[in-house]
Short mmCIF file of C-alpha atoms in Angstrom, two decimals:
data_model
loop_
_atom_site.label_atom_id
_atom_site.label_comp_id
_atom_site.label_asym_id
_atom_site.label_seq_id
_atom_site.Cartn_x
_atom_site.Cartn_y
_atom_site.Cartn_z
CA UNK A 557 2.15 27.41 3.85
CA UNK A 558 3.08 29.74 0.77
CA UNK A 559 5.73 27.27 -0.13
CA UNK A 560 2.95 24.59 -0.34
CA UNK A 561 0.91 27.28 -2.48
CA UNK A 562 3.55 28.00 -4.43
CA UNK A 563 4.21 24.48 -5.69
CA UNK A 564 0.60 23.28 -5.81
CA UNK A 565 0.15 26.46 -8.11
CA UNK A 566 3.78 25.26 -10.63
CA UNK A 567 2.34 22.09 -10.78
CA UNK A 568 -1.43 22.60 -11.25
CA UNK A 569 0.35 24.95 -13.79
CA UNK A 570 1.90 22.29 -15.78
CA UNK A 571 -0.92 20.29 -15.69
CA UNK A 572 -3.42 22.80 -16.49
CA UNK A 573 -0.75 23.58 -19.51
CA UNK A 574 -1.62 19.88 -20.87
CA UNK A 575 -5.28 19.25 -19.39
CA UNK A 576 -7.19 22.31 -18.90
CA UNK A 577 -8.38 20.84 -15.49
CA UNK A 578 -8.80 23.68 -13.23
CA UNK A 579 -11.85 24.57 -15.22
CA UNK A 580 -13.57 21.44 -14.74
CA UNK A 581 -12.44 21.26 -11.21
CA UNK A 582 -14.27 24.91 -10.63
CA UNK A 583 -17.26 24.38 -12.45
CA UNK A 584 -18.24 20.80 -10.70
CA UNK A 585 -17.22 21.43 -7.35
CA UNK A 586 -15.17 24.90 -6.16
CA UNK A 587 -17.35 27.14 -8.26
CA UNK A 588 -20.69 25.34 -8.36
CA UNK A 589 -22.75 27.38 -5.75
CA UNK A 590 -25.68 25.99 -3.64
CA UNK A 591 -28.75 27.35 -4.36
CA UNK A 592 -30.04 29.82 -1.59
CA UNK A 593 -33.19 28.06 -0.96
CA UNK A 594 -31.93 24.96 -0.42
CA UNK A 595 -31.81 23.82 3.70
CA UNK A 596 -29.21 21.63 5.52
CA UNK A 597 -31.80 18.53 4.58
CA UNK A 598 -29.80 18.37 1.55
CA UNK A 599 -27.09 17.27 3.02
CA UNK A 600 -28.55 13.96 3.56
CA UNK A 601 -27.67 12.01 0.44
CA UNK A 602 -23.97 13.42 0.69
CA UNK A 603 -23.40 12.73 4.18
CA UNK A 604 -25.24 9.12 2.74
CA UNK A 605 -22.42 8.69 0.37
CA UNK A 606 -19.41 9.96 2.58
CA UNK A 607 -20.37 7.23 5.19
CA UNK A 608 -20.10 4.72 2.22
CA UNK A 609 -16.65 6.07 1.37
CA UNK A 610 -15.70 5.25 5.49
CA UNK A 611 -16.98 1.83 4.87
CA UNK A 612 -15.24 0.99 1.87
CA UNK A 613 -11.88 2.50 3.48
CA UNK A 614 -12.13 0.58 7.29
CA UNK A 615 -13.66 -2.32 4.86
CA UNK A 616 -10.25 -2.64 3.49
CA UNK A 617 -8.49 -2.17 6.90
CA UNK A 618 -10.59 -4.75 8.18
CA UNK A 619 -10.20 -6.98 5.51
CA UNK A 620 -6.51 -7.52 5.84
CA UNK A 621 -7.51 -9.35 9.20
CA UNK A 622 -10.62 -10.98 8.34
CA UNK A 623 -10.60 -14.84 7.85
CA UNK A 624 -14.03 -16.08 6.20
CA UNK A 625 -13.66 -19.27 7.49
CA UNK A 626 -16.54 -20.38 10.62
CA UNK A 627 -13.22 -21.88 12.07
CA UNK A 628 -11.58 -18.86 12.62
CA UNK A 629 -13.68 -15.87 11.56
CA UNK A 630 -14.31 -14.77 15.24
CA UNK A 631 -10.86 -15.56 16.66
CA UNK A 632 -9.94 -12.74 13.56
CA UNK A 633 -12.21 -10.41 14.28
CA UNK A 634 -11.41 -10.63 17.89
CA UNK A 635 -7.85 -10.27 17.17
CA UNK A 636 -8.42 -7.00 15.17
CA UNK A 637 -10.38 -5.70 18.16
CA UNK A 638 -7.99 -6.92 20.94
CA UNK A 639 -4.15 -7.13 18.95
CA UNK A 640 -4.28 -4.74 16.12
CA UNK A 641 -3.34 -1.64 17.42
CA UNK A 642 -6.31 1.07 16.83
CA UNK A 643 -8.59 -2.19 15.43
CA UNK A 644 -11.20 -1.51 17.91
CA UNK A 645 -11.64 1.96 16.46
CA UNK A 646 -11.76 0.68 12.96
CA UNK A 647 -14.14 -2.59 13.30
CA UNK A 648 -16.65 0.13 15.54
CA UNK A 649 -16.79 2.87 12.85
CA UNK A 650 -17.24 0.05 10.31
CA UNK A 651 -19.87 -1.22 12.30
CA UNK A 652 -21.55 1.97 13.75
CA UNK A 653 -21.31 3.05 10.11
CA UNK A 654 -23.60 1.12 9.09
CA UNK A 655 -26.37 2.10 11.11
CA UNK A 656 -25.31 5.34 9.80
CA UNK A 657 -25.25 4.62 6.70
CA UNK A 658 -29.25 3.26 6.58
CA UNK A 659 -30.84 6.39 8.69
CA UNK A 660 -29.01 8.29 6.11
CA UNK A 661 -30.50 6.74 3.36
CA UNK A 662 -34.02 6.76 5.27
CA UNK A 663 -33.79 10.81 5.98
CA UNK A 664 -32.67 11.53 2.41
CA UNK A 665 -35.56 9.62 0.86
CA UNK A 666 -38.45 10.79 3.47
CA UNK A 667 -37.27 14.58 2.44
CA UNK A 668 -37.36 13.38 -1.29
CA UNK A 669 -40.91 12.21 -0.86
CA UNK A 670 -42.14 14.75 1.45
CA UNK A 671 -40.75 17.28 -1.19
CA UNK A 672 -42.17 15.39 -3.65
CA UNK A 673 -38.87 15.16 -5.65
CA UNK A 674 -39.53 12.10 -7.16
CA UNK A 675 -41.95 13.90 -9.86
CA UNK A 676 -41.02 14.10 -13.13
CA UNK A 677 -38.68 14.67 -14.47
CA UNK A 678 -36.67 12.63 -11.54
CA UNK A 679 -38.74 9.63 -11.61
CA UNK A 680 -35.52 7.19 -12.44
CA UNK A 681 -33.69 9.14 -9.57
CA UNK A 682 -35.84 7.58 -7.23
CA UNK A 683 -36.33 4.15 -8.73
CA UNK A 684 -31.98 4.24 -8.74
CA UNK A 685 -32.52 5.38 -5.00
CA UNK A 686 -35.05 2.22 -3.96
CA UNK A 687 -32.09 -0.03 -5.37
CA UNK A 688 -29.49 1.56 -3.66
CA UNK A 689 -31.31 1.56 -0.32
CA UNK A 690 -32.02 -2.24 -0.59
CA UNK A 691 -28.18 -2.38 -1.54
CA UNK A 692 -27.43 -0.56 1.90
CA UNK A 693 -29.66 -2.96 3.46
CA UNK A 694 -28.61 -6.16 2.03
CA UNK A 695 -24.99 -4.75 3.03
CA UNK A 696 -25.89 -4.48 6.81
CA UNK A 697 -27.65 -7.80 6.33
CA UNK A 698 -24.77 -9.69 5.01
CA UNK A 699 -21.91 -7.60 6.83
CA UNK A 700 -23.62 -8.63 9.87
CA UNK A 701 -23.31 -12.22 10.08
CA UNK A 702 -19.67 -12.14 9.68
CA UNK A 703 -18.28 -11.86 12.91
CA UNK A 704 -19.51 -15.35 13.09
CA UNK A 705 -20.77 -14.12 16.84
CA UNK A 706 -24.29 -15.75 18.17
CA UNK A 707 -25.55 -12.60 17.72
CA UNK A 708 -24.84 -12.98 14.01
CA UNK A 709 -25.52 -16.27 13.50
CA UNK A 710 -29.02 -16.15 14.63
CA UNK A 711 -29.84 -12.89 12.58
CA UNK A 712 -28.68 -14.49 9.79
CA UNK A 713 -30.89 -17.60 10.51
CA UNK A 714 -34.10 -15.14 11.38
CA UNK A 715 -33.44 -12.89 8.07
CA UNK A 716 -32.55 -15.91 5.65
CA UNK A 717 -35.80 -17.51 6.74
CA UNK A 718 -38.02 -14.40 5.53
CA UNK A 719 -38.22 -15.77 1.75
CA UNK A 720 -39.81 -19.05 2.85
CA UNK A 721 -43.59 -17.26 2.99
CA UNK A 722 -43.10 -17.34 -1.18
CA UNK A 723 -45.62 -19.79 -2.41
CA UNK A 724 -44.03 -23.01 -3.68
CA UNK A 725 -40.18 -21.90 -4.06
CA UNK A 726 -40.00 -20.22 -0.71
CA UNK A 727 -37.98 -23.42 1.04
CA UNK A 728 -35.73 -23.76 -2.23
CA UNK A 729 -34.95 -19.95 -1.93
CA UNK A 730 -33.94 -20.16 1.38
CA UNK A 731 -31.64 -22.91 1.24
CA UNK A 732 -30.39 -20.88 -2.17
CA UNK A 733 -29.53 -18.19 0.58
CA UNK A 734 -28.04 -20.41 2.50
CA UNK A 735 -25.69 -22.23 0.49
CA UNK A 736 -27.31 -25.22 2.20
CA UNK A 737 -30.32 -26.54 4.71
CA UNK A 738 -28.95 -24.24 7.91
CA UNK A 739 -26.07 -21.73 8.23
CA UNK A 740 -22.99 -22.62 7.83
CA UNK A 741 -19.32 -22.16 7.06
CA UNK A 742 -20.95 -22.08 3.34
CA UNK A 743 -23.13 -19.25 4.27
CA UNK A 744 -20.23 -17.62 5.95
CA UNK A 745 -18.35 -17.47 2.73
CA UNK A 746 -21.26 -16.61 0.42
CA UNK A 747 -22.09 -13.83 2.36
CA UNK A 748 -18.43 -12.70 2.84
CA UNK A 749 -18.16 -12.44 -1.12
CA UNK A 750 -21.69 -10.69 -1.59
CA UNK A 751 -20.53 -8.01 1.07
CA UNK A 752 -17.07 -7.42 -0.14
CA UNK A 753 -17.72 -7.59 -4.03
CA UNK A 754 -21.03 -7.73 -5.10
CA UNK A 755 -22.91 -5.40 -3.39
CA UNK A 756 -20.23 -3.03 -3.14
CA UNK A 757 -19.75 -3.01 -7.15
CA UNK A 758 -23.69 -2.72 -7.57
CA UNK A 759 -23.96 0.01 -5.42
CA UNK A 760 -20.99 2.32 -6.97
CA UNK A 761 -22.41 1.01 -10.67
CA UNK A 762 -26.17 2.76 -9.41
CA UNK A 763 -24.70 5.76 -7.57
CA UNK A 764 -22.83 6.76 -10.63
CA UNK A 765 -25.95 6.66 -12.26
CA UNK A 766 -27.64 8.43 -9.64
CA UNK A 767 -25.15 11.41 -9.92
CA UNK A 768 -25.27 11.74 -13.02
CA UNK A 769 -29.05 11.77 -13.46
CA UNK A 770 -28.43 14.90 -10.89
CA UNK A 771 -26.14 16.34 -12.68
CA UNK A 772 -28.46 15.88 -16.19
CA UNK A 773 -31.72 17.17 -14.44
CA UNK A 774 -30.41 19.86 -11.67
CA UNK A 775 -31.18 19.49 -8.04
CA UNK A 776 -34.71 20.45 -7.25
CA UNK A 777 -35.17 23.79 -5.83
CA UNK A 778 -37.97 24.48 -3.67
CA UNK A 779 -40.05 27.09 -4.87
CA UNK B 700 -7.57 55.03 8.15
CA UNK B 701 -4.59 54.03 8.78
CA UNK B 702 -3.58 53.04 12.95
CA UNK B 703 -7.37 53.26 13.27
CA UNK B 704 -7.66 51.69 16.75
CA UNK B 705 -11.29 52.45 16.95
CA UNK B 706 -14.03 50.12 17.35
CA UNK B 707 -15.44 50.25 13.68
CA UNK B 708 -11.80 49.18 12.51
CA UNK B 709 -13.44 45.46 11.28
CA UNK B 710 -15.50 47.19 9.05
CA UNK B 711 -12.78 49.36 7.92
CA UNK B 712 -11.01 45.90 6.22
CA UNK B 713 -14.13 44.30 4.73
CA UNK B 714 -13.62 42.59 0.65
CA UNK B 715 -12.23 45.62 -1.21
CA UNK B 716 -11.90 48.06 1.08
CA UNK B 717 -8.75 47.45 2.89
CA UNK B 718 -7.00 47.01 -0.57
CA UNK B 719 -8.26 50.55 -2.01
CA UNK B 720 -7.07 51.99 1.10
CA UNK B 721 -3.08 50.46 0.11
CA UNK B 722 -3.74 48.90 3.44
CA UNK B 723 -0.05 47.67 5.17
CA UNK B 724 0.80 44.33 4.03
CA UNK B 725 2.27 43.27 7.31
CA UNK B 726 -1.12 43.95 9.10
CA UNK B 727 -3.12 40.42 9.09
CA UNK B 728 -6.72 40.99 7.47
CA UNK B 729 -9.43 39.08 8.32
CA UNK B 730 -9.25 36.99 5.28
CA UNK B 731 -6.02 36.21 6.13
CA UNK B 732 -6.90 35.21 10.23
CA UNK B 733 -9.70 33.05 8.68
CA UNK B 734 -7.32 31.27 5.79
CA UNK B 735 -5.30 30.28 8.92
CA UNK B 736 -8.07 29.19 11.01
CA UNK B 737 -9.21 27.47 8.48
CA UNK B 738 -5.79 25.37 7.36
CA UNK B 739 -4.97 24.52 11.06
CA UNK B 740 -8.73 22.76 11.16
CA UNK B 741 -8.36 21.04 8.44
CA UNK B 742 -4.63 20.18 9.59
CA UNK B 743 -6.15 18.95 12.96
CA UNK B 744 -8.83 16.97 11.47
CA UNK B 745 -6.25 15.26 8.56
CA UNK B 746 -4.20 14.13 12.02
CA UNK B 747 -7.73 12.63 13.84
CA UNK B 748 -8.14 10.95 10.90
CA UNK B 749 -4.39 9.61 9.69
CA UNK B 750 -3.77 8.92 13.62
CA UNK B 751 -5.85 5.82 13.70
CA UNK B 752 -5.03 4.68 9.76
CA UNK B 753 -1.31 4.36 10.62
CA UNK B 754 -1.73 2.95 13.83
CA UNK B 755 -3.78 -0.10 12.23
CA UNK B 756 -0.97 -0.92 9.69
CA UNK B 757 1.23 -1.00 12.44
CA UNK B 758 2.38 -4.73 13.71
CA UNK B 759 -0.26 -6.14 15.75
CA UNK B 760 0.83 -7.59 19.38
CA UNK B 761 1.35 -11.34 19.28
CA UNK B 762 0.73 -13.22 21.89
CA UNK B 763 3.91 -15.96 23.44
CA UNK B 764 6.55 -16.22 21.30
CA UNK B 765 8.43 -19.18 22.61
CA UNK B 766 11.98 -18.00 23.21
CA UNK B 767 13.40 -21.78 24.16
CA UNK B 768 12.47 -24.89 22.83
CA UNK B 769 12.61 -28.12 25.27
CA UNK B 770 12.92 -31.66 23.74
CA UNK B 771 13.19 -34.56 25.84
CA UNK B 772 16.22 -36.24 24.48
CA UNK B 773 14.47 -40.08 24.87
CA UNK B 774 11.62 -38.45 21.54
CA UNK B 775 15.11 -38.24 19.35
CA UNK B 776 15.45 -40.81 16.72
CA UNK B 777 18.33 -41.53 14.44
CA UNK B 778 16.27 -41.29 11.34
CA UNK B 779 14.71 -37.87 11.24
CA UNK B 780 14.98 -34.22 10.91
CA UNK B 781 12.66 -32.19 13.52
CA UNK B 782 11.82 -28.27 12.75
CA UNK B 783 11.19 -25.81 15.13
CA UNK B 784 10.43 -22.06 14.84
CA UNK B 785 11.51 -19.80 17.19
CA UNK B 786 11.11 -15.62 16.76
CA UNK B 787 10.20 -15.77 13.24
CA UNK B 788 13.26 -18.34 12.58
CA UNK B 789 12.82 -21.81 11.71
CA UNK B 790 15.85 -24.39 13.35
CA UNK B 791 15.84 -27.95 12.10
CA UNK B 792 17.44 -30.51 14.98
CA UNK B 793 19.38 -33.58 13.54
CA UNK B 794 20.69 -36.45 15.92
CA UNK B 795 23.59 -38.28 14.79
CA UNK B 796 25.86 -40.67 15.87
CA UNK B 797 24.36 -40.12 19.38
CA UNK B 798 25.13 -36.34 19.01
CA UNK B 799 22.08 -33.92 18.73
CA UNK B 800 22.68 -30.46 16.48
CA UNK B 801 20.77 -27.91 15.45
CA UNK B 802 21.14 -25.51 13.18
CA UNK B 803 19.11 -22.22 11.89
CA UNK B 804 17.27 -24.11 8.53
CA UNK B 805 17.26 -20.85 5.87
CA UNK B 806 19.97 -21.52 3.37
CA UNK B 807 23.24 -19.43 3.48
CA UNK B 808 22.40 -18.58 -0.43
CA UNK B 809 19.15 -16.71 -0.09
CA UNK B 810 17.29 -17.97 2.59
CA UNK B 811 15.20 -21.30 1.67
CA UNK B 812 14.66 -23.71 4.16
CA UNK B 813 16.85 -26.44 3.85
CA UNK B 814 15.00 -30.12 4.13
CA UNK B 815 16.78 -33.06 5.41
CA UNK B 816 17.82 -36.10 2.88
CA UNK B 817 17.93 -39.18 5.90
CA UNK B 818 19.70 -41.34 2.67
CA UNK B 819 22.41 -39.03 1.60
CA UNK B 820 23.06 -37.67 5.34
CA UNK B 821 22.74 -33.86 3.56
CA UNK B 822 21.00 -31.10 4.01
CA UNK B 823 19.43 -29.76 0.39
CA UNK B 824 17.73 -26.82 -0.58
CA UNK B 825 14.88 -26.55 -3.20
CA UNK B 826 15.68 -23.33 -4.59
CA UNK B 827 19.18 -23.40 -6.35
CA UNK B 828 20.62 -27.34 -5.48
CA UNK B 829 22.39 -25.86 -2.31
CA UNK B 830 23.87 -29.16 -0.83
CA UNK B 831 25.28 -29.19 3.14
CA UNK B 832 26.48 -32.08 5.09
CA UNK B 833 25.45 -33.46 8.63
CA UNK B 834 28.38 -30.59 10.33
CA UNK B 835 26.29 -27.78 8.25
CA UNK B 836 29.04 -27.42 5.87
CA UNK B 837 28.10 -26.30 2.19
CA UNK B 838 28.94 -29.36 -0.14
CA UNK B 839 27.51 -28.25 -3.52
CA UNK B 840 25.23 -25.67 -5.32
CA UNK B 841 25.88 -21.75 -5.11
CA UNK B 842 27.16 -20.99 -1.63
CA UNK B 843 30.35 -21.49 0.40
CA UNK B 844 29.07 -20.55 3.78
CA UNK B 845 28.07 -23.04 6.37
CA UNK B 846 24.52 -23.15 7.86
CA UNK B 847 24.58 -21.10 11.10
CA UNK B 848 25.51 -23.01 14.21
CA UNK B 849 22.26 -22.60 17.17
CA UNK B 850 23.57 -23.72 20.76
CA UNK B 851 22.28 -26.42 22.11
CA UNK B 852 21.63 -27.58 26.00
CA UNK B 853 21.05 -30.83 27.70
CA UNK B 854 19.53 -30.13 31.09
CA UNK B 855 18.60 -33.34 32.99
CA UNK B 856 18.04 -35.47 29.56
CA UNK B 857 16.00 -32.46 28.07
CA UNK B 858 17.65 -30.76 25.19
CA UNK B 859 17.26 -27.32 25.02
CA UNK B 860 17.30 -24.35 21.81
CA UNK B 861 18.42 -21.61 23.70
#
């Protein structure tokens, strides 16, 4: 324990020497105190983004399995659950996450808007938030379909078929969606590379922002 | 204050206090108790979460590997080269002059698998010209060992790869 001390402080030594980064390190996160009045409800967007770090992480587990192919996308995901020693663990809390992940998102904006937090001067902080919660969603949305199980399929053909009721390019939007007239192997791998890349990318790009608008403004206190 | 076994002792160590006092060293203090509470959770909960990580990038079970191959002997034709893998190894099966043999296919050089020239009678390899002829023995190219011997069985006109 001391020996671990003792070396963490010679080398945070050396690199303090050249960097100066034990000050920074204190004032953003060691040394930057909570204020009194705030309640455990502020925990909400933190836990939000700490169940998006789990996803990302068993993401990446999971995707040295996955096969986005409608041949063979279930027989892999049934082999990660079955074969892969500890897979069942990792596919549930990626799975279980996500329904995480979304109340999260829910609580931490119906305490923002209760609070009324969204005033000004945080009026970008929420319109950043309303992106990022349809990024969680569309996440869900497209993370759920590939399993390739029936279960998938046919929420994928029920919440593809939602942009139809727009006037005049609601079928051409669909089928846009779908990479075709129906779901398919094409859907499969549209979906695949909207969960894994785009999505994911938008939603770091807008909770960077989000931070830092937090860390420009202040968290609100309540009075 | 010193051997104070009395029941207002906690107070006695409080931020500050045990310090002014030139409290013994050896004597745990609070802080101390809680610094090691506080390590051995965060120890425990680094293992709950490492457990599972490592597990997954452990090899995944795989289901049948074929230990033996059967061929029926009547299949065999003169004019071709037939691969099998078996554990992870893949054995190419030549039949010649009424003789099958087969012979574990990764190159003595570095490990390529050899293909089968039916015009030349040779074995070559499409790495580095390796060149070995129908008794796996190297011909050409960089290597001077012969391409390892597999047994071979005929059971009631079936060959078998042990």
């Amino acid at each position: 324990m001391s020996a671990i001390a003792k070396l963490t402080k010679a080398v945070m030594g050396e690199v303090d020497d050249r960097f100066h980064l034990t000050p920074v390190i204190e004032k953003n996160l060691t040394r930057k105190w909570v204020p009194q009045t705030l309640s455990w409800a502020g925990c909400f967007g933190g836990l939000a983004f700490l169940i998006f770090l789990i996803q990302i992480f068993t993401g990446i587990l999971l995707l040295m399995y996955y096969k986005s192919d409608a041949e063979r996308a279930w027989d892999s995901v049934t082999f990660v659950k079955s074969n892969v020693p500890m897979g069942w663990l990792i596919q549930r809390i990626h799975s279980v996450g996500a329904n995480f992940m979304i109340a999260l998102v829910f609580l931490h904006m119906a305490r923002v808007a209760y609070l009324r937090i969204y005033r000004k001067p945080r009026e970008l902080h929420w319109i950043s938030g309303a992106v990022l919660l349809l990024a969680t969603c569309m996440l869900a949305f497209t993370g759920y379909l590939l399993p390739w199980t029936q279960l998938s399929y046919w929420g994928a053909k029920v919440g593809t078929e939602i942009p139809s009721a727009v006037p005049l390019l609601g079928e051409y939007i669909v089928q846009l969606i779908r990479r075709g007239p129906s779901i398919s192997g094409e859907t499969l791998g549209f979906f695949f590379a909207v969960h894994i890349w785009v999505l994911p990318g938008l939603t770091v790009l807008v909770m960077v922002l989000h931070f830092l608008m937090i860390r420009r403004t202040g968290i609100s206190r309540p009075l | 204050m010193e051997n104070c076994q009395c029941s207002h002792g906690g107070a006695a160590l409080g931020p500050g206090v045990g310090e002014a006092a030139g409290r013994d060293l050896a004597q745990p203090s609070r802080r101390g108790f809680f610094h090691v509470c506080m390590a051995a959770m965060t120890g425990i909960a680094a293992l709950v979460v490492a457990f599972p990580i490592f597990s997954f990038l452990r090899l995944p079970k795989r289901i049948h590997t074929a230990k033996s191959i059967e061929v029926p002997l009547a299949g065999l034709s003169e004019s071709q080269a037939l691969f099998f893998e078996r554990e992870g190894t893949q054995i190419v099966l030549i039949y010649t002059n009424k003789e099958a043999k087969a012979y574990d296919a990764a190159c003595t050089h570095l490990g390529c698998l050899v293909s089968w020239d039916q015009n030349d009678r040779v074995f070559r390899c499409p790495c580095h010209g390796a060149v070995f002829d129908d008794q796996g023995a190297a011909v050409k190219g960089p290597v001077n060992m012969p391409l390892k011997k597999v047994k071979l069985e005929i059971n009631k006109g079936v060959l078998v790869i042990a």
